[in-house]
Short mmCIF file of C-alpha atoms and ligand atoms in Angstrom, two decimals:
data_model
loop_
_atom_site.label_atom_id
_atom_site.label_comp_id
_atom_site.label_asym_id
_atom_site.label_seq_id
_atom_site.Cartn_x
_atom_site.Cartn_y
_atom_site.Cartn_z
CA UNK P 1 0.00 0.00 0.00
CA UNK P 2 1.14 3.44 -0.81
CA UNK P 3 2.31 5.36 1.88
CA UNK P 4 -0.33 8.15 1.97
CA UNK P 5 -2.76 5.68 1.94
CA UNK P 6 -2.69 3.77 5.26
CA UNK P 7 -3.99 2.68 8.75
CA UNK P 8 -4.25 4.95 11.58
CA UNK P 9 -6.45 3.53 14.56
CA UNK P 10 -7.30 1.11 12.46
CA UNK P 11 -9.10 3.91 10.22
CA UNK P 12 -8.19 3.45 6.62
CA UNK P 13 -6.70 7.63 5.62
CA UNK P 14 -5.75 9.34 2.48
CA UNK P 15 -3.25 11.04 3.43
CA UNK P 16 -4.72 13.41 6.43
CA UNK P 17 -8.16 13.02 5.43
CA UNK P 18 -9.83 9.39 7.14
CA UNK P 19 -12.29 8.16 4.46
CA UNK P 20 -14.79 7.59 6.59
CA UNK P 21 -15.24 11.47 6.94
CA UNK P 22 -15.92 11.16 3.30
CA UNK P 23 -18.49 8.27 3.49
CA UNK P 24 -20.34 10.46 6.30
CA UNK P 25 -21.75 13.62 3.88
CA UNK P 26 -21.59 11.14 0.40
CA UNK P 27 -22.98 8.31 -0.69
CA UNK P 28 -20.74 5.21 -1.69
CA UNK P 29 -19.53 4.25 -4.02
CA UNK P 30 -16.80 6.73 -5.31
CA UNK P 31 -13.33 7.36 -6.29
CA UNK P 32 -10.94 8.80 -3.66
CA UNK P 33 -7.34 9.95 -5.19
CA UNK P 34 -4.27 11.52 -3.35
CA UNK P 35 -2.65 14.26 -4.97
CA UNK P 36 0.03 13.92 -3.00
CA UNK P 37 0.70 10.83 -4.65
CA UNK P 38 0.24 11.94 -8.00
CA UNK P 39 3.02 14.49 -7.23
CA UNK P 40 5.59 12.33 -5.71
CA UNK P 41 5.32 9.78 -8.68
CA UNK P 42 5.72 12.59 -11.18
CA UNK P 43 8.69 13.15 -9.39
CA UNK P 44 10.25 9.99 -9.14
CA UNK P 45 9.72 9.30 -12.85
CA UNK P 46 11.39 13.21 -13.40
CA UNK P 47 14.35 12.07 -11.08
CA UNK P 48 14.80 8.78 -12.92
CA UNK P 49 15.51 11.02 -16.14
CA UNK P 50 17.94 13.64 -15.09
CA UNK P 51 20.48 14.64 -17.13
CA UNK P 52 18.09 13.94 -20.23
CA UNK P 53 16.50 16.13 -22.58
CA UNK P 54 12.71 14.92 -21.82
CA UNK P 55 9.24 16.22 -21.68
CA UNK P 56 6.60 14.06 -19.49
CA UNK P 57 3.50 14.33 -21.56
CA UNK P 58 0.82 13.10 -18.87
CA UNK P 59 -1.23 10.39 -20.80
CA UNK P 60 -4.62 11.94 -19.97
CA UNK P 61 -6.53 8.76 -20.88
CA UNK P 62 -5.38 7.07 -17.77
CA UNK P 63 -7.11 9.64 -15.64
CA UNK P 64 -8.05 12.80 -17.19
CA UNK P 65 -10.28 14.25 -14.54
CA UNK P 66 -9.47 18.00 -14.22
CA UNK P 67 -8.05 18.32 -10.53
CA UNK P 68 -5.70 15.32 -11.69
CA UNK P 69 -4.58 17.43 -15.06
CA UNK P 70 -4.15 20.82 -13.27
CA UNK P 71 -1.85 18.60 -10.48
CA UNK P 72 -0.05 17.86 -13.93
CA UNK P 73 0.48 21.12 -15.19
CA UNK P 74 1.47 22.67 -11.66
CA UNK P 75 4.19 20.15 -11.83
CA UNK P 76 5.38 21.41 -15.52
CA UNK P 77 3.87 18.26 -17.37
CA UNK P 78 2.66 18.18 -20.94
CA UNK P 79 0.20 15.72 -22.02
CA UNK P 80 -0.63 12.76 -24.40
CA UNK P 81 -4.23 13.53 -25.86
CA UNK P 82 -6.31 11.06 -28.17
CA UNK P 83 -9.48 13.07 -28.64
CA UNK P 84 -10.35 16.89 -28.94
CA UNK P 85 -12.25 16.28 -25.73
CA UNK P 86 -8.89 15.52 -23.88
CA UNK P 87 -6.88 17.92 -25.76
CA UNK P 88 -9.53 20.90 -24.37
CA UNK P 89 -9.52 19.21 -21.30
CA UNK P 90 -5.81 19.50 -20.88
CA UNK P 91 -6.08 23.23 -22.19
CA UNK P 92 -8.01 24.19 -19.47
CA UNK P 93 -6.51 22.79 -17.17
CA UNK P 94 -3.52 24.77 -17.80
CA UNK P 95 -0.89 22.65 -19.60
CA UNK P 96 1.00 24.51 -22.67
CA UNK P 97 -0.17 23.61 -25.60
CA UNK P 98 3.57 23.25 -26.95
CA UNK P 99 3.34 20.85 -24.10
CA UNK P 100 0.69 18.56 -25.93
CA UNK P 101 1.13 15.53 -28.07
CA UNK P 102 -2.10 14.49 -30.35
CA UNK P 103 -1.88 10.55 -30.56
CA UNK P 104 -4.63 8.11 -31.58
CA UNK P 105 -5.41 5.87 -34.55
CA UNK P 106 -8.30 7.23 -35.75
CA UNK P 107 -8.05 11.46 -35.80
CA UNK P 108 -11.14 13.21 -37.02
CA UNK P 109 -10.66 16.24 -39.56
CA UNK P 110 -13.04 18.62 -36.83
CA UNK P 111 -10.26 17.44 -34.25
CA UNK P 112 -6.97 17.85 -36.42
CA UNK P 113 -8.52 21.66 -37.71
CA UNK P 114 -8.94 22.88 -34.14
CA UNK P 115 -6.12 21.85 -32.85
CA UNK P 116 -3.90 22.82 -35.78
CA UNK P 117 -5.23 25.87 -35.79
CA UNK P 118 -4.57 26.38 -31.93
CA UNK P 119 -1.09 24.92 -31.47
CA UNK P 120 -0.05 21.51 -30.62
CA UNK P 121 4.00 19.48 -30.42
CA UNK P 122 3.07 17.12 -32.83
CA UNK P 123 0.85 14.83 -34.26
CA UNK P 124 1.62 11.22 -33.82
CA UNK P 125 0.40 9.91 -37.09
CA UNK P 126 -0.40 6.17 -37.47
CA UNK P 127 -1.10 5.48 -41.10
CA UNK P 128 -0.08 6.83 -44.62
CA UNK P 129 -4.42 8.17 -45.04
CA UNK P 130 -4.10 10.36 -41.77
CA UNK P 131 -0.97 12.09 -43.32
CA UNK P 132 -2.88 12.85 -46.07
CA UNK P 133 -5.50 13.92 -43.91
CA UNK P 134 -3.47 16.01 -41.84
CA UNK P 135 -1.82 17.95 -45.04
CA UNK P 136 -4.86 18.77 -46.65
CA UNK P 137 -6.11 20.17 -43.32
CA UNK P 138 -2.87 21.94 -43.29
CA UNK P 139 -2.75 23.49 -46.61
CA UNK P 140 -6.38 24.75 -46.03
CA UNK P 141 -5.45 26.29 -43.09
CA UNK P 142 -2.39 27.40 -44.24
CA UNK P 143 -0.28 26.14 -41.15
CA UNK P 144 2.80 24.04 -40.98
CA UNK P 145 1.68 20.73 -39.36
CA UNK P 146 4.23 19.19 -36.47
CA UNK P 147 4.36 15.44 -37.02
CA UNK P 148 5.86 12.23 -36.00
CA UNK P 149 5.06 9.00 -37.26
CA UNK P 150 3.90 6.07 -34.93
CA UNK P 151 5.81 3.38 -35.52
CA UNK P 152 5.00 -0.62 -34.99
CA UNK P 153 7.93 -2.14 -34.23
CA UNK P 154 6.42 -5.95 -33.98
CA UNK P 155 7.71 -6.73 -30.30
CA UNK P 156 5.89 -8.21 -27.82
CA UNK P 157 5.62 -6.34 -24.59
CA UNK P 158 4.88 -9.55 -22.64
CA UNK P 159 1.58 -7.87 -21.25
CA UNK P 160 -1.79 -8.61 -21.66
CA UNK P 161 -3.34 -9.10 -25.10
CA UNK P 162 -5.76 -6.50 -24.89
CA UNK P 163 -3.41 -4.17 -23.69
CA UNK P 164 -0.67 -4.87 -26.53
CA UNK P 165 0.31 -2.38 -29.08
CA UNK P 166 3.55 -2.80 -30.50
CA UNK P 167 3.02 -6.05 -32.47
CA UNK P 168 2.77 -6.21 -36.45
CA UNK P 169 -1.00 -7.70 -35.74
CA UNK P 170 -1.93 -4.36 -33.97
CA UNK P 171 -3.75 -2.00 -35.29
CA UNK P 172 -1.16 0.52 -34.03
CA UNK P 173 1.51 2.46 -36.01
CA UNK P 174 2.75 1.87 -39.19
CA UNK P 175 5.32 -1.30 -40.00
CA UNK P 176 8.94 -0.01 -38.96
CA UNK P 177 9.98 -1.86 -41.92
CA UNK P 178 8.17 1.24 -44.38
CA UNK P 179 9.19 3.76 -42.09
CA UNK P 180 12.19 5.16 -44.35
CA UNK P 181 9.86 5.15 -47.20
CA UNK P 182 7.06 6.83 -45.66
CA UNK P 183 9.31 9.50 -43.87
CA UNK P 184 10.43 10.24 -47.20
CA UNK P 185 7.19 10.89 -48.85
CA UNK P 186 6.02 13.38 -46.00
CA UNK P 187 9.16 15.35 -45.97
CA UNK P 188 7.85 16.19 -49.29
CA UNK P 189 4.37 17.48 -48.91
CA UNK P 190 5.35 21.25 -48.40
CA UNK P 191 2.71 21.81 -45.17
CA UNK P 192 3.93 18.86 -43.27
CA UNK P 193 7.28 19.43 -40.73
CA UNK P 194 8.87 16.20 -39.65
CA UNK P 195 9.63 16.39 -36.19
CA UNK P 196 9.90 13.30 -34.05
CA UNK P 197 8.96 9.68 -34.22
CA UNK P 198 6.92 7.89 -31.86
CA UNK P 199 6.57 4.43 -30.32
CA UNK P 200 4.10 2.70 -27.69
CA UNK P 201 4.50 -0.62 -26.97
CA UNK P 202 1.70 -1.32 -24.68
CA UNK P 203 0.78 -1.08 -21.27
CA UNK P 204 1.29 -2.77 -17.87
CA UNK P 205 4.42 -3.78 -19.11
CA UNK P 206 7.27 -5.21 -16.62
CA UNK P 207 9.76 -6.77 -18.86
CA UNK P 208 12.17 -4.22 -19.60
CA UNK P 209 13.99 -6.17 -22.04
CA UNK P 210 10.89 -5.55 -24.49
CA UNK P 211 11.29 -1.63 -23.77
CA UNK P 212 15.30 -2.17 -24.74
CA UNK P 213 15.00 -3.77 -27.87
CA UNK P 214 12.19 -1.55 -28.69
CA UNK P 215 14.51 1.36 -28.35
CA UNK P 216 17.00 -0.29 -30.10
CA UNK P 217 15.15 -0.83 -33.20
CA UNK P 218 13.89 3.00 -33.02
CA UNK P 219 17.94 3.91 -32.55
CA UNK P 220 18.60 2.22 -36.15
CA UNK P 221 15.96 3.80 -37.98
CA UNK P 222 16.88 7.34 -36.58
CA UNK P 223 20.53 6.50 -38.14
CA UNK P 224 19.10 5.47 -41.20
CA UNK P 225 16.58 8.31 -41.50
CA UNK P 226 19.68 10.56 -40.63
CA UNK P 227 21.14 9.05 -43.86
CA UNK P 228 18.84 10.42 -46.08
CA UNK P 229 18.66 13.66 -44.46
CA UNK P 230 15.59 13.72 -42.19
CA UNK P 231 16.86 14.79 -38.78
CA UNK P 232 14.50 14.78 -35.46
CA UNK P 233 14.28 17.29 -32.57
CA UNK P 234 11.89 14.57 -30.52
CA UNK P 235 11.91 10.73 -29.96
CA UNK P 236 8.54 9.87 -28.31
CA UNK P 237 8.71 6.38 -26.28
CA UNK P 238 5.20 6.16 -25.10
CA UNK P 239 4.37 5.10 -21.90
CA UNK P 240 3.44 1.26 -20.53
CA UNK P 241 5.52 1.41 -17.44
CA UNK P 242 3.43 -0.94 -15.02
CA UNK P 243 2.93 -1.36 -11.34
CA UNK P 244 2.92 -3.44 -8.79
CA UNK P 245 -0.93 -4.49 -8.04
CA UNK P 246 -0.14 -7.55 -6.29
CA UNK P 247 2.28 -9.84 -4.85
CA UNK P 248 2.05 -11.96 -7.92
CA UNK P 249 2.98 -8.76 -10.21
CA UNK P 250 6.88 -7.55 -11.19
CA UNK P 251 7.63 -4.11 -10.57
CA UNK P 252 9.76 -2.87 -13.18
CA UNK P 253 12.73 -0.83 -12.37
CA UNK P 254 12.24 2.77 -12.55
CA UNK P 255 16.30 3.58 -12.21
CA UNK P 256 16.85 1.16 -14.91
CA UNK P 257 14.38 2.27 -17.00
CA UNK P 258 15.94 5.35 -16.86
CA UNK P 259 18.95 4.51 -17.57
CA UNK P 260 18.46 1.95 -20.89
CA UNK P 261 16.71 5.05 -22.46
CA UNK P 262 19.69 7.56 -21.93
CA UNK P 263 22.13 4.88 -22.81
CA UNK P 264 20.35 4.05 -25.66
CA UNK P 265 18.60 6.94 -27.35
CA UNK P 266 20.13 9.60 -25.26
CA UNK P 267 22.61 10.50 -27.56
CA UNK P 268 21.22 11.16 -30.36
CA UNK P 269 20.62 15.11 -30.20
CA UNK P 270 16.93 14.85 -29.45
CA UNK P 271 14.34 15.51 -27.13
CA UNK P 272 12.74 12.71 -25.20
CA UNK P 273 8.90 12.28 -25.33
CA UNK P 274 7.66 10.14 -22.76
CA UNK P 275 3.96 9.52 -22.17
CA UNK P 276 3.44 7.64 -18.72
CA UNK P 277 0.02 7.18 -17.70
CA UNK P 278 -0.37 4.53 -15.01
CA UNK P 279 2.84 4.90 -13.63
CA UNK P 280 1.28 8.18 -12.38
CA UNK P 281 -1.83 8.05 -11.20
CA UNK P 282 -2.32 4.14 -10.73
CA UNK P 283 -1.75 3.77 -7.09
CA UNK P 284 -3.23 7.50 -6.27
CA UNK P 285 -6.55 6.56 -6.64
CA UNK P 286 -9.00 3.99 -4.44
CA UNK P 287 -12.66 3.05 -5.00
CA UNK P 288 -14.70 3.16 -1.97
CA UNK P 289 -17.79 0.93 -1.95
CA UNK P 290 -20.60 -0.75 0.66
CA UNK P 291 -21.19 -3.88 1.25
CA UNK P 292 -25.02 -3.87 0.27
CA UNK P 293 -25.58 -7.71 1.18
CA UNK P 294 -23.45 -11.05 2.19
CA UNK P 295 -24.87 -13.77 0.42
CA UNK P 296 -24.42 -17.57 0.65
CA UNK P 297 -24.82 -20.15 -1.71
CA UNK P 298 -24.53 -24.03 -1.47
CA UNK P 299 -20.80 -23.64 -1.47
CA UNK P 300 -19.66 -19.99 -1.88
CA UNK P 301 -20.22 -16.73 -0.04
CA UNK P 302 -20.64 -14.02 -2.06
CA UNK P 303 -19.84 -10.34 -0.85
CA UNK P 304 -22.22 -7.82 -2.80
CA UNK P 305 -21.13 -4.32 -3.29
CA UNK P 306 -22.90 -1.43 -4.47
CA UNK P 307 -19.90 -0.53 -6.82
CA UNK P 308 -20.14 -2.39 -9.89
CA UNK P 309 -18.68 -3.23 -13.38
CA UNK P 310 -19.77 0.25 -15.13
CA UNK P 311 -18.02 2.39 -12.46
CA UNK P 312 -14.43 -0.23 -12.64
CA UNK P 313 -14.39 -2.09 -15.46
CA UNK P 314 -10.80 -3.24 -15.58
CA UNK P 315 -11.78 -6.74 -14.38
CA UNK P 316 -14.35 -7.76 -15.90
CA UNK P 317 -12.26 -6.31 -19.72
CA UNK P 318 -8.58 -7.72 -18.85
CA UNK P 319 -8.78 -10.41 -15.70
CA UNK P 320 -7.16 -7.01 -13.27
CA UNK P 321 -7.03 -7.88 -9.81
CA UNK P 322 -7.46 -5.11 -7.08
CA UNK P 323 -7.32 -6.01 -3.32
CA UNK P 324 -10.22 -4.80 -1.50
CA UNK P 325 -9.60 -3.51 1.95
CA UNK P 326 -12.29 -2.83 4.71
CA UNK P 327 -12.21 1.09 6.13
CA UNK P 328 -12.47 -0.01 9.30
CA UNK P 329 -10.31 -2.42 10.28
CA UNK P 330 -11.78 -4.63 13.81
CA UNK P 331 -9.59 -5.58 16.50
CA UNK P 332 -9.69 -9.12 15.20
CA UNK P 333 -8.51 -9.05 11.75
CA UNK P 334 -10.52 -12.26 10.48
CA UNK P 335 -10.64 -12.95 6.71
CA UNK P 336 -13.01 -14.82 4.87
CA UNK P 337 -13.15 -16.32 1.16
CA UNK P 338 -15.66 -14.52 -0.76
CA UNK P 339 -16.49 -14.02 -4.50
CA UNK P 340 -16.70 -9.84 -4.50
CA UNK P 341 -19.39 -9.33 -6.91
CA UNK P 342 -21.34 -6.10 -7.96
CA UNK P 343 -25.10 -5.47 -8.86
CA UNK P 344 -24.94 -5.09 -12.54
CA UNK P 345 -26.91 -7.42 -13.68
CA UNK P 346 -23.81 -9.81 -15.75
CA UNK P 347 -21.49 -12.21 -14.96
CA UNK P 348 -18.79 -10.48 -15.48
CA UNK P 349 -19.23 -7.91 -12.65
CA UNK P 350 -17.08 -10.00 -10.65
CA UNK P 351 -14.21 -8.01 -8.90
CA UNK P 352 -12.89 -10.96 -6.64
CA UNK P 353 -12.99 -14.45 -6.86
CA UNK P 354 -12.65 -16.90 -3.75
CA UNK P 355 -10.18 -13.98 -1.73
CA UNK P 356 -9.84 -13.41 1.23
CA UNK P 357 -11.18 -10.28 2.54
CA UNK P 358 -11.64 -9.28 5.95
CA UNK P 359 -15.19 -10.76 7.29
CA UNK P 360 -18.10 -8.22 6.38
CA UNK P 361 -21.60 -7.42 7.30
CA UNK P 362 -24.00 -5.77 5.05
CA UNK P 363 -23.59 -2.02 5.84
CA UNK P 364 -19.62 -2.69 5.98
CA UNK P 365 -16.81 0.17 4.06
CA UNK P 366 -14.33 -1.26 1.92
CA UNK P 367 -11.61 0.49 -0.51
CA UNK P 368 -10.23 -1.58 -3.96
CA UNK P 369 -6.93 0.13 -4.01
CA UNK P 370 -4.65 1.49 -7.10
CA UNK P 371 -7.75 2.28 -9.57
CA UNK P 372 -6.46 5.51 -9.82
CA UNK P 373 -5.76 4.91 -13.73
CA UNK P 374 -8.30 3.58 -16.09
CA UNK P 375 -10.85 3.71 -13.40
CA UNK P 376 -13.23 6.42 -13.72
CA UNK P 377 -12.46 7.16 -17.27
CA UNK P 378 -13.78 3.94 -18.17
CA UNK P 379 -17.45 4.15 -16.22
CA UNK P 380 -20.53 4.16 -18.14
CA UNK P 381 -23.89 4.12 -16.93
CA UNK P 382 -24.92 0.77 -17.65
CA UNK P 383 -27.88 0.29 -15.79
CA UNK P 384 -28.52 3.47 -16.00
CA UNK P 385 -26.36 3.67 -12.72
CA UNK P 386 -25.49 7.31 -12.74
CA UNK P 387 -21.49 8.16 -13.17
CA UNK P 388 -19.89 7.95 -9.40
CA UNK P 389 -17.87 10.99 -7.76
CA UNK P 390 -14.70 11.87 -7.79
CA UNK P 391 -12.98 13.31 -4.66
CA UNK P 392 -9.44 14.62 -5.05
CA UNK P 393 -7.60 14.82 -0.94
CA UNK P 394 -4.67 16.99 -0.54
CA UNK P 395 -3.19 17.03 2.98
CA UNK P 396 -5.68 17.12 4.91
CA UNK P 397 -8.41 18.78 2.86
CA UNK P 398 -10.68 16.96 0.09
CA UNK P 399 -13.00 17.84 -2.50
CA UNK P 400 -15.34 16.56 -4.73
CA UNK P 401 -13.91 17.28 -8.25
CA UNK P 402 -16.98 15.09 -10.06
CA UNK P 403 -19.80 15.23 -8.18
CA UNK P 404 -22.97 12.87 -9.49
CA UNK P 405 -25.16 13.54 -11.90
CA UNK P 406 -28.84 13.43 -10.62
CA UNK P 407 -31.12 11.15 -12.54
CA UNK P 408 -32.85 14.24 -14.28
CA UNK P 409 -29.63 15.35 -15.68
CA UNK P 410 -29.11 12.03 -17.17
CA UNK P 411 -32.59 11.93 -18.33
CA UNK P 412 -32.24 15.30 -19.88
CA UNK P 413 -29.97 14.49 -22.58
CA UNK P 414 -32.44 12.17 -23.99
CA UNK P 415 -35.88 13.10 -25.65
CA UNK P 416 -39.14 10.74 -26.82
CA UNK P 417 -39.50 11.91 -30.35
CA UNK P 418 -43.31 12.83 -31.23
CA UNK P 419 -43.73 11.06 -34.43
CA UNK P 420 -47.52 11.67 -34.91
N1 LLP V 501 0.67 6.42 -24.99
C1 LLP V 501 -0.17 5.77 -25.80
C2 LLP V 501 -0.11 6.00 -27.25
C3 LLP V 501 -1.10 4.87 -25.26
O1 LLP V 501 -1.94 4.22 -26.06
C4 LLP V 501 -1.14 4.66 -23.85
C5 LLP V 501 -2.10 3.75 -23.26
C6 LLP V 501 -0.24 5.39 -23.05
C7 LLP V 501 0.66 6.25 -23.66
C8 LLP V 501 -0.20 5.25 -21.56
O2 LLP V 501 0.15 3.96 -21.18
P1 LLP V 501 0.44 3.62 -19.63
O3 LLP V 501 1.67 4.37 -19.22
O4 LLP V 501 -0.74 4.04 -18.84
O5 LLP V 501 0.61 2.15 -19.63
N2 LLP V 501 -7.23 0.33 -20.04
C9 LLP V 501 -6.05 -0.51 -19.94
C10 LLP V 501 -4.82 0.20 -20.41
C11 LLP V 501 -4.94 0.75 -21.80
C12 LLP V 501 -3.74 1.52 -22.25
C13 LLP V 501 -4.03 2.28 -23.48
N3 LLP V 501 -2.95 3.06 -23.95
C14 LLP V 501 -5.91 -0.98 -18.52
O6 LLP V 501 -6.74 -0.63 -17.68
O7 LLP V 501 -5.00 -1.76 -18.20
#
């Protein structure tokens, strides 16, 4: 557990602020995330680069709520944006454009015009059509367009499959092998300025061998673009650091992380790009939910919670386990096997399976821990379960930085045509 989020009297506390206070005034379930943490990770991963050339673009689809994005910019991070919506989001939250990196597979011409027209690092493009796209945009606009091309470099990052990028089967990036080809054809299209290239591997990713021989592909390719005259001011690496969610999981090195990509690519005269997402915000964040009923069937006892599968989805899309911990912790710390389930009404809203977790009564607190990326951001309202709050703690002050949407504001959006 992270050290601002922790046990005093047997009260589970975000940093000065005991959750309970929290469950007192607002109804359960809801996110909970430290900015204190956020801070001190952006640190580390800024200390594990010194002496580098680098820019930490923030990559907002990991958590892009805007008390987590302003925490960013404070700090003097840029961010990694995939969507207009992001990109704005990041804007006002007071990151530099020149800060901002516009990634994503599948760019819309709305998205590409306003943010060409407002200001941007680069585009990282991810086919040979969305360079076309982009220059036409361009030459209406009359703007030079930053780019950097996405490129698939066919490793595997050892993660899990639906969380892979970097192989040729991927829908990511374009082969490495037509890079030099490509690179030439855009240095020729007079609105489009080659400025970096760009590589993400994947995510939740451990192995740093997969990271080294990623780099060391991109390191020949820069020589042989170099060759034919097309110099770079910025190598983006992506992000896909992981962390440590459970006893069973590796924590990759941070230092030596660090240190393959100076030793590696840090020679080269360019700027380092790095888009880190989870690394971030992962462990900053907790879910706080209820116990709504303790159930038993012939052979199992099933835990119910009022949190379910729309509002943390990561188990039921990719297997994630997240311990659950109980707010309060007894004098007698008993545990119990349960299956954790929610109340959305699938299978698959099944957070725990046959784990032990401290004995509970209906009525009981409990806190999954490190949902602080790809939590929220992936919620829906599935059951027409409105979206949960968001409470950001700092010291020993919180507030609600999402607060729920009633069921008339949901309803609002929606309207019962009058056909006759
Ligand atoms: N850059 C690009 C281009 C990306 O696609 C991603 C994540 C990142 C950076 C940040 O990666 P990170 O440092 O967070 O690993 N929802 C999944 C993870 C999806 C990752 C998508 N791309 C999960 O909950 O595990």
């Amino acid at each position: 557990m992270n050290k601002q989020i922790f046990y005093k009297l047997n009260q589970l506390f975000v940093e000065d602020v005991a959750v309970s206070e929290i469950t007192n005034g607002l109804r359960t379930p809801f996110y909970v995330y430290s900015r204190t943490v956020i801070e001190e990770n952006f640190g580390r991963f800024k200390k594990s680069l010194e002496g580098l050339d680098s820019i930490i673009c923030y990559s907002v689809k990991a958590n892009s709520n805007l008390s987590v994005l302003e925490t960013i910019a404070k700090l003097g991070g840029g961010a990694d944006v995939v969507s207009l919506g992001e990109y704005k989001r990041a804007l006002r939250a007071g990151i530099d454009p020149k800060k901002i990196v516009f990634s994503g597979v599948g760019k819309q011409d709305f998205e590409i015009a306003e943010i060409l027209r407002s200001s941007l690092l680069q585009f990282n493009i991810e086919s040979v059509s969305e360079l076309e796209m982009i220059h036409k945009i361009a030459i209406r606009l009359n703007k030079q367009a930053p780019i950097a091309f996405r490129v698939n470099p066919d490793i595997d990052a050892g993660t899990h499959e639906n969380i892979s990028t970097g192989k040729a089967d991927n829908k990511f990036g374009i082969p490495i092998a037509d890079a030099k080809e490509i690179y030439q054809y855009a240095s020729k299209l007079s609105k489009i300025k080659i400025v970096g290239i760009d590589v993400h591997i994947g995510s939740q990713i451990s192995d740093l061998n997969a990271f080294r021989q990623t780099f060391v592909n991109l390191e020949k390719l820069i020589y042989d673009l170099k060759n034919i005259n097309i110099k770079l001011e910025n190598i983006d690496i992506g992000g896909g650091l992981g962390i440590k969610y459970t006893d069973d999981d590796l924590e990759p090195d941070l230092q030596k992380y660090g240190t393959l990509v100076k030793q590696i690519l840090g020679n080269l005269n360019c700027r380092i790009i790095f888009e880190p997402g989870r690394y971030i915000v992962g462990n900053s964040g907790i879910l706080v939910t209820k116990v709504l009923h303790n159930k038993k069937s012939q052979n199992k006892s099933f835990l119910i919670t009022d949190a379910g599968m729309n509002d943390f989805s990561r188990t039921a899309l990719y297997g994630a386990v997240h311990r659950l911990i109980p707010l309060s912790k007894g004098k007698i710390q008993k545990t119990e096997l349960y299956d954790v389930v929610g109340p959305v009404c699938e299978t698959t809203d099944t957070f725990l399976k046959n784990y032990p977790v401290a004995k509970a009564e209906a009525g009981d607190f409990f806190a999954f821990l490190d949902v602080g990326a790809y939590g929220a951001v992936l919620s829906s309202e599935y059951n027409t379960r409105p979206l949960i709050p968001e409470i950001m703690v700092y010291k020993n002050r919180f507030e609600i930085v999402r607060s729920r949407p009633t069921y008339d504001e949901i309803f609002d959006k929606e309207v019962m045509p009058k056909w006759e």
